[in-house]
CSV table of C-alpha atoms in Angstrom, one decimal:
chain,number,residue,atom,x,y,z
Y,289,UNK,CA,119.7,22.4,44.2
Y,290,UNK,CA,120.0,20.4,47.4
Y,291,UNK,CA,117.0,18.2,48.2
Y,292,UNK,CA,115.4,17.9,51.7
Y,293,UNK,CA,113.5,14.6,51.5
Y,294,UNK,CA,112.8,13.1,54.9
Y,295,UNK,CA,114.8,15.3,57.2
Y,296,UNK,CA,114.6,17.4,60.4
Y,297,UNK,CA,113.9,21.1,60.6
Y,298,UNK,CA,117.6,21.6,61.1
Y,299,UNK,CA,118.4,19.7,57.9
Y,300,UNK,CA,115.8,21.8,56.0
Y,301,UNK,CA,117.3,25.0,57.4
Y,302,UNK,CA,120.8,24.0,56.3
Y,303,UNK,CA,119.5,23.0,52.9
Y,304,UNK,CA,117.8,26.4,52.5
Y,305,UNK,CA,121.0,28.1,53.5
Y,306,UNK,CA,123.1,26.0,51.0
Y,307,UNK,CA,120.5,27.0,48.3
Y,308,UNK,CA,121.0,30.6,49.3
Y,309,UNK,CA,117.3,30.8,50.1
Y,310,UNK,CA,117.6,33.1,53.1
Y,311,UNK,CA,113.9,33.8,53.7
Y,312,UNK,CA,113.2,30.1,53.9
Y,313,UNK,CA,116.3,29.6,56.1
Y,314,UNK,CA,114.9,32.2,58.6
Y,315,UNK,CA,111.4,30.5,58.6
Y,316,UNK,CA,112.9,27.1,59.5
Y,317,UNK,CA,115.2,28.6,62.1
Y,318,UNK,CA,112.2,30.3,63.7
Y,319,UNK,CA,110.4,26.9,63.9
Y,320,UNK,CA,113.5,25.5,65.6
Y,321,UNK,CA,113.9,28.3,68.2
Y,322,UNK,CA,112.6,31.9,68.4
Y,323,UNK,CA,116.0,33.0,69.9
Y,324,UNK,CA,117.8,31.6,66.9
Y,325,UNK,CA,115.7,33.4,64.2
Y,326,UNK,CA,115.8,36.7,66.1
Y,327,UNK,CA,119.6,36.7,66.4
Y,328,UNK,CA,120.2,35.5,62.9
Y,329,UNK,CA,117.9,38.2,61.5
Y,330,UNK,CA,119.8,40.8,63.6
Y,331,UNK,CA,123.1,39.4,62.3
Y,332,UNK,CA,121.9,39.6,58.7
Y,333,UNK,CA,121.0,43.2,59.2
Y,334,UNK,CA,124.5,44.0,60.4
Y,335,UNK,CA,126.2,42.3,57.4
Y,336,UNK,CA,123.7,43.9,55.0
Y,337,UNK,CA,122.1,40.8,53.6
Y,338,UNK,CA,118.6,41.1,55.3
Y,339,UNK,CA,117.3,43.2,52.3
Y,340,UNK,CA,116.8,39.9,50.4
Y,341,UNK,CA,114.4,38.7,53.0
Y,342,UNK,CA,112.6,42.0,53.2
Y,343,UNK,CA,111.5,41.6,49.6
Y,344,UNK,CA,109.8,38.4,50.5
Y,345,UNK,CA,108.3,38.9,53.9
Y,346,UNK,CA,105.2,41.0,54.4
Y,347,UNK,CA,106.8,42.6,57.5
Y,348,UNK,CA,110.3,43.5,58.5
Y,349,UNK,CA,111.8,40.1,59.5
Y,350,UNK,CA,114.3,41.5,62.0
Y,351,UNK,CA,111.6,43.6,63.8
Y,352,UNK,CA,109.1,40.8,63.7
Y,353,UNK,CA,111.4,38.2,65.2
Y,354,UNK,CA,112.8,40.5,67.9
Y,355,UNK,CA,109.3,41.6,69.0
Y,356,UNK,CA,108.2,37.9,69.0
Y,357,UNK,CA,111.1,36.9,71.2
Y,358,UNK,CA,110.5,39.9,73.5
Y,359,UNK,CA,106.9,38.9,74.0
Y,360,UNK,CA,107.9,35.3,74.6
Y,361,UNK,CA,110.2,36.4,77.5
Y,362,UNK,CA,107.4,38.5,79.0
Y,363,UNK,CA,105.7,35.2,79.9
Y,364,UNK,CA,108.5,34.7,82.4
Y,365,UNK,CA,108.1,37.2,85.3
Y,366,UNK,CA,111.8,37.6,86.0
Y,367,UNK,CA,112.8,38.1,82.4
Y,368,UNK,CA,110.8,41.3,81.7
Y,369,UNK,CA,114.0,43.4,81.6
Y,370,UNK,CA,115.4,41.1,78.8
Y,371,UNK,CA,112.1,41.6,76.9
Y,372,UNK,CA,112.5,45.4,77.1
Y,373,UNK,CA,116.0,45.2,75.6
Y,374,UNK,CA,114.8,43.1,72.7
Y,375,UNK,CA,111.9,45.6,72.0
Y,376,UNK,CA,114.5,48.4,72.2
Y,377,UNK,CA,116.7,46.7,69.6
Y,378,UNK,CA,114.0,47.2,67.0
Y,379,UNK,CA,114.9,50.9,66.8
Y,380,UNK,CA,111.5,51.5,65.1
Y,381,UNK,CA,108.3,53.3,66.1
Y,382,UNK,CA,106.6,49.9,66.3
Y,383,UNK,CA,109.1,48.6,68.8
Y,384,UNK,CA,108.8,51.8,70.9
Y,385,UNK,CA,105.0,51.5,70.9
Y,386,UNK,CA,105.1,47.9,72.0
Y,387,UNK,CA,107.6,48.7,74.7
Y,388,UNK,CA,105.5,51.6,76.1
Y,389,UNK,CA,102.3,49.4,76.0
Y,390,UNK,CA,103.9,46.7,78.1
Y,391,UNK,CA,106.0,48.9,80.5
Y,392,UNK,CA,103.1,51.0,81.7
Y,393,UNK,CA,101.2,47.9,82.6
Y,394,UNK,CA,104.1,46.4,84.5
Y,395,UNK,CA,103.2,45.6,88.1
Y,396,UNK,CA,105.2,47.8,90.5
Y,397,UNK,CA,105.2,45.7,93.6
Y,398,UNK,CA,108.3,47.3,95.1
Y,399,UNK,CA,110.4,50.5,95.0
Y,400,UNK,CA,113.3,48.6,93.5
Y,401,UNK,CA,111.1,47.3,90.6
Y,402,UNK,CA,109.7,50.9,90.1
Y,403,UNK,CA,113.2,52.3,89.8
Y,404,UNK,CA,114.2,49.6,87.3
Y,405,UNK,CA,111.2,50.4,85.2
Y,406,UNK,CA,111.9,54.1,85.3
Y,407,UNK,CA,115.5,53.5,84.3
Y,408,UNK,CA,114.3,51.6,81.2
Y,409,UNK,CA,112.1,54.5,80.3
Y,410,UNK,CA,115.1,56.8,80.6
Y,411,UNK,CA,117.4,54.5,78.6
Y,412,UNK,CA,115.0,54.2,75.6
Y,413,UNK,CA,113.5,57.7,75.8
Y,414,UNK,CA,110.0,56.6,76.7
Y,415,UNK,CA,108.9,60.0,77.9
Y,416,UNK,CA,105.1,59.4,77.9
Y,417,UNK,CA,105.5,56.1,79.7
Y,418,UNK,CA,107.8,57.6,82.3
Y,419,UNK,CA,105.2,60.4,83.1
Y,420,UNK,CA,102.4,57.8,83.4
Y,421,UNK,CA,104.5,55.7,85.7
Y,422,UNK,CA,105.5,58.6,87.9
Y,423,UNK,CA,101.8,59.7,88.2
Y,424,UNK,CA,100.9,56.1,89.1
Y,425,UNK,CA,103.6,55.9,91.7
Y,426,UNK,CA,102.6,59.3,93.1
Y,427,UNK,CA,99.0,58.2,93.6
Y,428,UNK,CA,100.2,54.9,95.1
Y,429,UNK,CA,102.5,56.5,97.6
Y,430,UNK,CA,99.8,59.1,98.4
Y,431,UNK,CA,97.2,56.4,99.2
Y,432,UNK,CA,99.8,54.7,101.5
Y,433,UNK,CA,100.5,57.8,103.4
Y,434,UNK,CA,104.1,58.2,102.0
Y,435,UNK,CA,103.5,61.9,101.2
Y,436,UNK,CA,107.1,62.9,100.7
Y,437,UNK,CA,107.6,60.1,98.1
Y,438,UNK,CA,104.3,61.1,96.4
Y,439,UNK,CA,105.4,64.7,96.1
Y,440,UNK,CA,108.7,63.6,94.6
Y,441,UNK,CA,107.0,61.6,91.9
Y,442,UNK,CA,104.5,64.3,91.1
Y,443,UNK,CA,107.4,66.8,90.9
Y,444,UNK,CA,109.0,64.7,88.1
Y,445,UNK,CA,106.0,65.3,85.9
Y,446,UNK,CA,105.4,68.9,87.2
Y,447,UNK,CA,102.0,68.0,88.6
Y,448,UNK,CA,101.7,71.1,90.7
Y,449,UNK,CA,98.0,70.5,91.4
Y,450,UNK,CA,98.6,67.2,93.1
Y,451,UNK,CA,101.5,68.7,95.1
Y,452,UNK,CA,99.2,71.5,96.2
Y,453,UNK,CA,96.6,69.0,97.3
Y,454,UNK,CA,99.1,67.1,99.4
Y,455,UNK,CA,100.3,70.3,101.0
Y,456,UNK,CA,96.7,71.2,101.8
Y,457,UNK,CA,96.4,67.8,103.4
Y,458,UNK,CA,99.5,68.4,105.6
Y,459,UNK,CA,98.1,71.8,106.6
Y,460,UNK,CA,94.7,70.3,107.4
Y,461,UNK,CA,96.3,67.6,109.6
Y,462,UNK,CA,98.2,70.3,111.5
Y,463,UNK,CA,95.0,72.3,112.1
Y,464,UNK,CA,93.3,69.1,113.3
Y,465,UNK,CA,96.1,68.0,115.7
Y,466,UNK,CA,97.8,71.3,116.5
Y,467,UNK,CA,101.1,69.5,116.0
Y,468,UNK,CA,103.6,70.3,113.2
Y,469,UNK,CA,104.6,66.8,112.1
Y,470,UNK,CA,105.3,67.4,108.5
Y,471,UNK,CA,108.9,68.7,109.0
Y,472,UNK,CA,110.8,65.6,107.9
Y,473,UNK,CA,108.5,65.2,104.8
Y,474,UNK,CA,109.1,68.8,103.7
Y,475,UNK,CA,112.8,68.7,104.5
Y,476,UNK,CA,113.3,65.6,102.3
Y,477,UNK,CA,111.5,67.1,99.4
Y,478,UNK,CA,113.2,70.5,99.6
Y,479,UNK,CA,116.6,68.9,99.8
Y,480,UNK,CA,116.0,67.4,96.4
Y,481,UNK,CA,115.7,71.0,95.0
Y,482,UNK,CA,112.0,71.0,94.4
Y,483,UNK,CA,110.5,74.5,94.3
Y,484,UNK,CA,106.7,75.0,94.9
Y,485,UNK,CA,104.9,77.9,96.6
Y,486,UNK,CA,102.9,75.6,98.9
Y,487,UNK,CA,106.1,73.8,100.0
Y,488,UNK,CA,107.8,77.1,100.6
Y,489,UNK,CA,104.8,78.2,102.7
Y,490,UNK,CA,104.9,75.0,104.9
Y,491,UNK,CA,108.6,75.4,105.4
Y,492,UNK,CA,108.4,79.0,106.4
Y,493,UNK,CA,105.5,78.3,108.7
Y,494,UNK,CA,107.5,75.5,110.4
Y,495,UNK,CA,110.4,78.0,110.8
Y,496,UNK,CA,108.0,80.5,112.3
Y,497,UNK,CA,106.9,78.0,114.9
Y,498,UNK,CA,110.5,77.0,115.8
Y,499,UNK,CA,111.4,80.7,116.3
Y,500,UNK,CA,108.4,81.3,118.4
Y,501,UNK,CA,109.0,78.2,120.6
Y,502,UNK,CA,112.6,79.4,121.3
Y,503,UNK,CA,111.5,82.9,122.2
Y,504,UNK,CA,112.8,84.5,119.1
Y,505,UNK,CA,109.7,86.6,118.7
Y,506,UNK,CA,111.1,89.3,116.4
Y,507,UNK,CA,112.4,86.6,113.9
Y,508,UNK,CA,109.1,84.8,114.2
Y,509,UNK,CA,107.2,88.0,113.4
Y,510,UNK,CA,109.3,88.7,110.4
Y,511,UNK,CA,108.7,85.2,109.0
Y,512,UNK,CA,104.9,85.4,109.6
Y,513,UNK,CA,104.8,88.9,108.0
Y,514,UNK,CA,106.8,87.6,105.0
Y,515,UNK,CA,104.5,84.7,104.4
Y,516,UNK,CA,101.5,87.1,104.4
Y,517,UNK,CA,103.0,89.8,102.2
Y,518,UNK,CA,104.6,87.5,99.7
Y,519,UNK,CA,101.3,85.6,99.4
Y,520,UNK,CA,103.0,82.2,99.5
Y,521,UNK,CA,100.2,80.8,101.7
Y,522,UNK,CA,96.9,79.6,100.2
Y,523,UNK,CA,93.9,81.9,100.8
Y,524,UNK,CA,92.3,79.4,103.2
Y,525,UNK,CA,95.3,79.6,105.5
Y,526,UNK,CA,95.4,83.4,105.8
Y,527,UNK,CA,92.8,83.7,108.6
Y,528,UNK,CA,94.9,81.2,110.8
Y,529,UNK,CA,98.1,83.1,110.0
Y,530,UNK,CA,96.5,86.4,111.1
Y,531,UNK,CA,95.3,84.8,114.4
Y,532,UNK,CA,98.9,83.6,114.9
Y,533,UNK,CA,100.0,87.2,115.0
Y,534,UNK,CA,97.8,88.0,118.1
Y,535,UNK,CA,100.3,86.7,120.7
Y,536,UNK,CA,103.1,88.7,119.0
Y,537,UNK,CA,100.9,91.8,118.8
Y,538,UNK,CA,99.9,91.5,122.5
Y,539,UNK,CA,103.4,90.5,123.8
Y,540,UNK,CA,105.6,92.6,126.1
Y,541,UNK,CA,108.1,93.2,123.3
Y,542,UNK,CA,107.2,95.3,120.3
Y,543,UNK,CA,107.5,92.9,117.4
Y,544,UNK,CA,105.6,94.7,114.7
Y,545,UNK,CA,106.3,98.3,113.8
Y,546,UNK,CA,103.5,100.7,112.8
Y,547,UNK,CA,104.2,99.9,109.1
Y,548,UNK,CA,104.1,96.2,109.8
Y,549,UNK,CA,100.8,96.6,111.7
Y,550,UNK,CA,99.2,98.5,108.8
Y,551,UNK,CA,100.3,95.7,106.5
Y,552,UNK,CA,98.6,93.1,108.8
Y,553,UNK,CA,95.4,95.2,108.8
Y,554,UNK,CA,95.6,95.5,105.0
Y,555,UNK,CA,95.8,91.7,104.8
Y,556,UNK,CA,92.8,91.3,107.1
Y,557,UNK,CA,90.8,93.9,105.0
Y,558,UNK,CA,91.7,92.1,101.8
Y,559,UNK,CA,90.6,88.8,103.3
Y,560,UNK,CA,87.2,90.3,104.3
Y,561,UNK,CA,86.7,91.7,100.8
Y,562,UNK,CA,88.0,88.6,98.9
Y,563,UNK,CA,85.8,86.2,97.0
Y,564,UNK,CA,87.1,83.5,99.4
Y,565,UNK,CA,85.5,85.2,102.3
Y,566,UNK,CA,82.1,85.4,100.7
Y,567,UNK,CA,82.1,82.1,98.9
Y,568,UNK,CA,79.9,79.2,99.9
Y,569,UNK,CA,81.2,77.1,102.7
Y,570,UNK,CA,83.7,74.5,101.5
Y,571,UNK,CA,83.3,70.7,101.8
Y,572,UNK,CA,83.9,69.0,105.1
Y,573,UNK,CA,87.1,67.4,103.8
Y,574,UNK,CA,88.8,70.5,102.5
Y,575,UNK,CA,91.7,72.2,104.1
Y,576,UNK,CA,89.7,75.4,104.1
Y,577,UNK,CA,87.1,74.0,106.4
Y,578,UNK,CA,89.6,72.7,108.9
Y,579,UNK,CA,90.4,76.1,110.5
Y,580,UNK,CA,88.6,77.3,113.5
Y,581,UNK,CA,88.8,81.0,112.9
Y,582,UNK,CA,85.6,82.9,113.5
Y,583,UNK,CA,84.4,86.5,113.6
Y,584,UNK,CA,85.2,86.8,117.3
Y,585,UNK,CA,88.9,85.9,116.8
Y,586,UNK,CA,89.2,88.3,113.9
Y,587,UNK,CA,87.7,91.0,116.2
Y,588,UNK,CA,90.4,90.1,118.8
Y,589,UNK,CA,92.9,90.5,116.0
Y,590,UNK,CA,91.6,93.9,115.1
Y,591,UNK,CA,91.8,95.0,118.7
Y,592,UNK,CA,95.3,93.7,119.1
Y,593,UNK,CA,96.4,95.6,115.9
Y,594,UNK,CA,94.9,98.8,117.3
Y,595,UNK,CA,96.7,98.4,120.6
Y,596,UNK,CA,100.0,97.5,118.9
Y,597,UNK,CA,99.6,100.5,116.6
Y,598,UNK,CA,99.2,102.9,119.5
Y,599,UNK,CA,102.1,101.3,121.3
Y,600,UNK,CA,104.4,101.5,118.2
Y,601,UNK,CA,103.6,105.2,117.8
Y,602,UNK,CA,104.6,105.9,121.4
Y,603,UNK,CA,107.8,103.8,121.2
Y,604,UNK,CA,108.9,105.0,117.8
């Protein structure tokens, strides 16, 4: 047996190695440098001699030293990515749990940092962490008014409720301003292949407006009728859609056939009899409360339908 006597940590580590005392060798190496013990334990695992240490240590030495080194690097802001790789090397449930715990608390001060964090989640299969981060980013973008980006993040976790709320916000902003400004937002989201009934409604309604502005009244009428019959629009938007048909019903050109007109009247009747029509008045901040459709306008709609119906019977 080699003796240590008055010696340095390195001397003691070398003596332990010469004595084939691998557990003590690892302990001394860890006192010298955390990086050294982590990499030596990992190397021992690869050459199948770590089992000797596992019989002595209360915890798995490889996992313990890798986690300790990863946590050490977390104290340096720019080395968080290195920490995640050390956690990932553990290949155990404990390593995954530690990685998820730290990564969901990672500050996401930029889009670049957020994408790096999401790539780590994808690389190591951190599904729960990935969903939590997407929800966090979605709420963050929503608060900052970046609605297209918010919808994209919510789409990754299939949060259809949040997407519907954002779409309702876009609709409410249109009703307030009378200007369709959400086109670029919707186009960007739809280009990514996202399918959602509220997004489809906003897209079709935008197309209706464009057709109407260019004088393509027949095309505009078909789009509006399609929205109503396919029920892609939320219930609170139906009254405004019916009012939008009035200029087409009263125009010089016959846009709606008798069958189309009956369908419009059926939609209006369904609206009157629906729970939405008899429910208590919604809150002041809701999209449903933003419309300005009253009984007088619905009466005008009914008259316009009757006139169009009479005209369609004569022309057909």
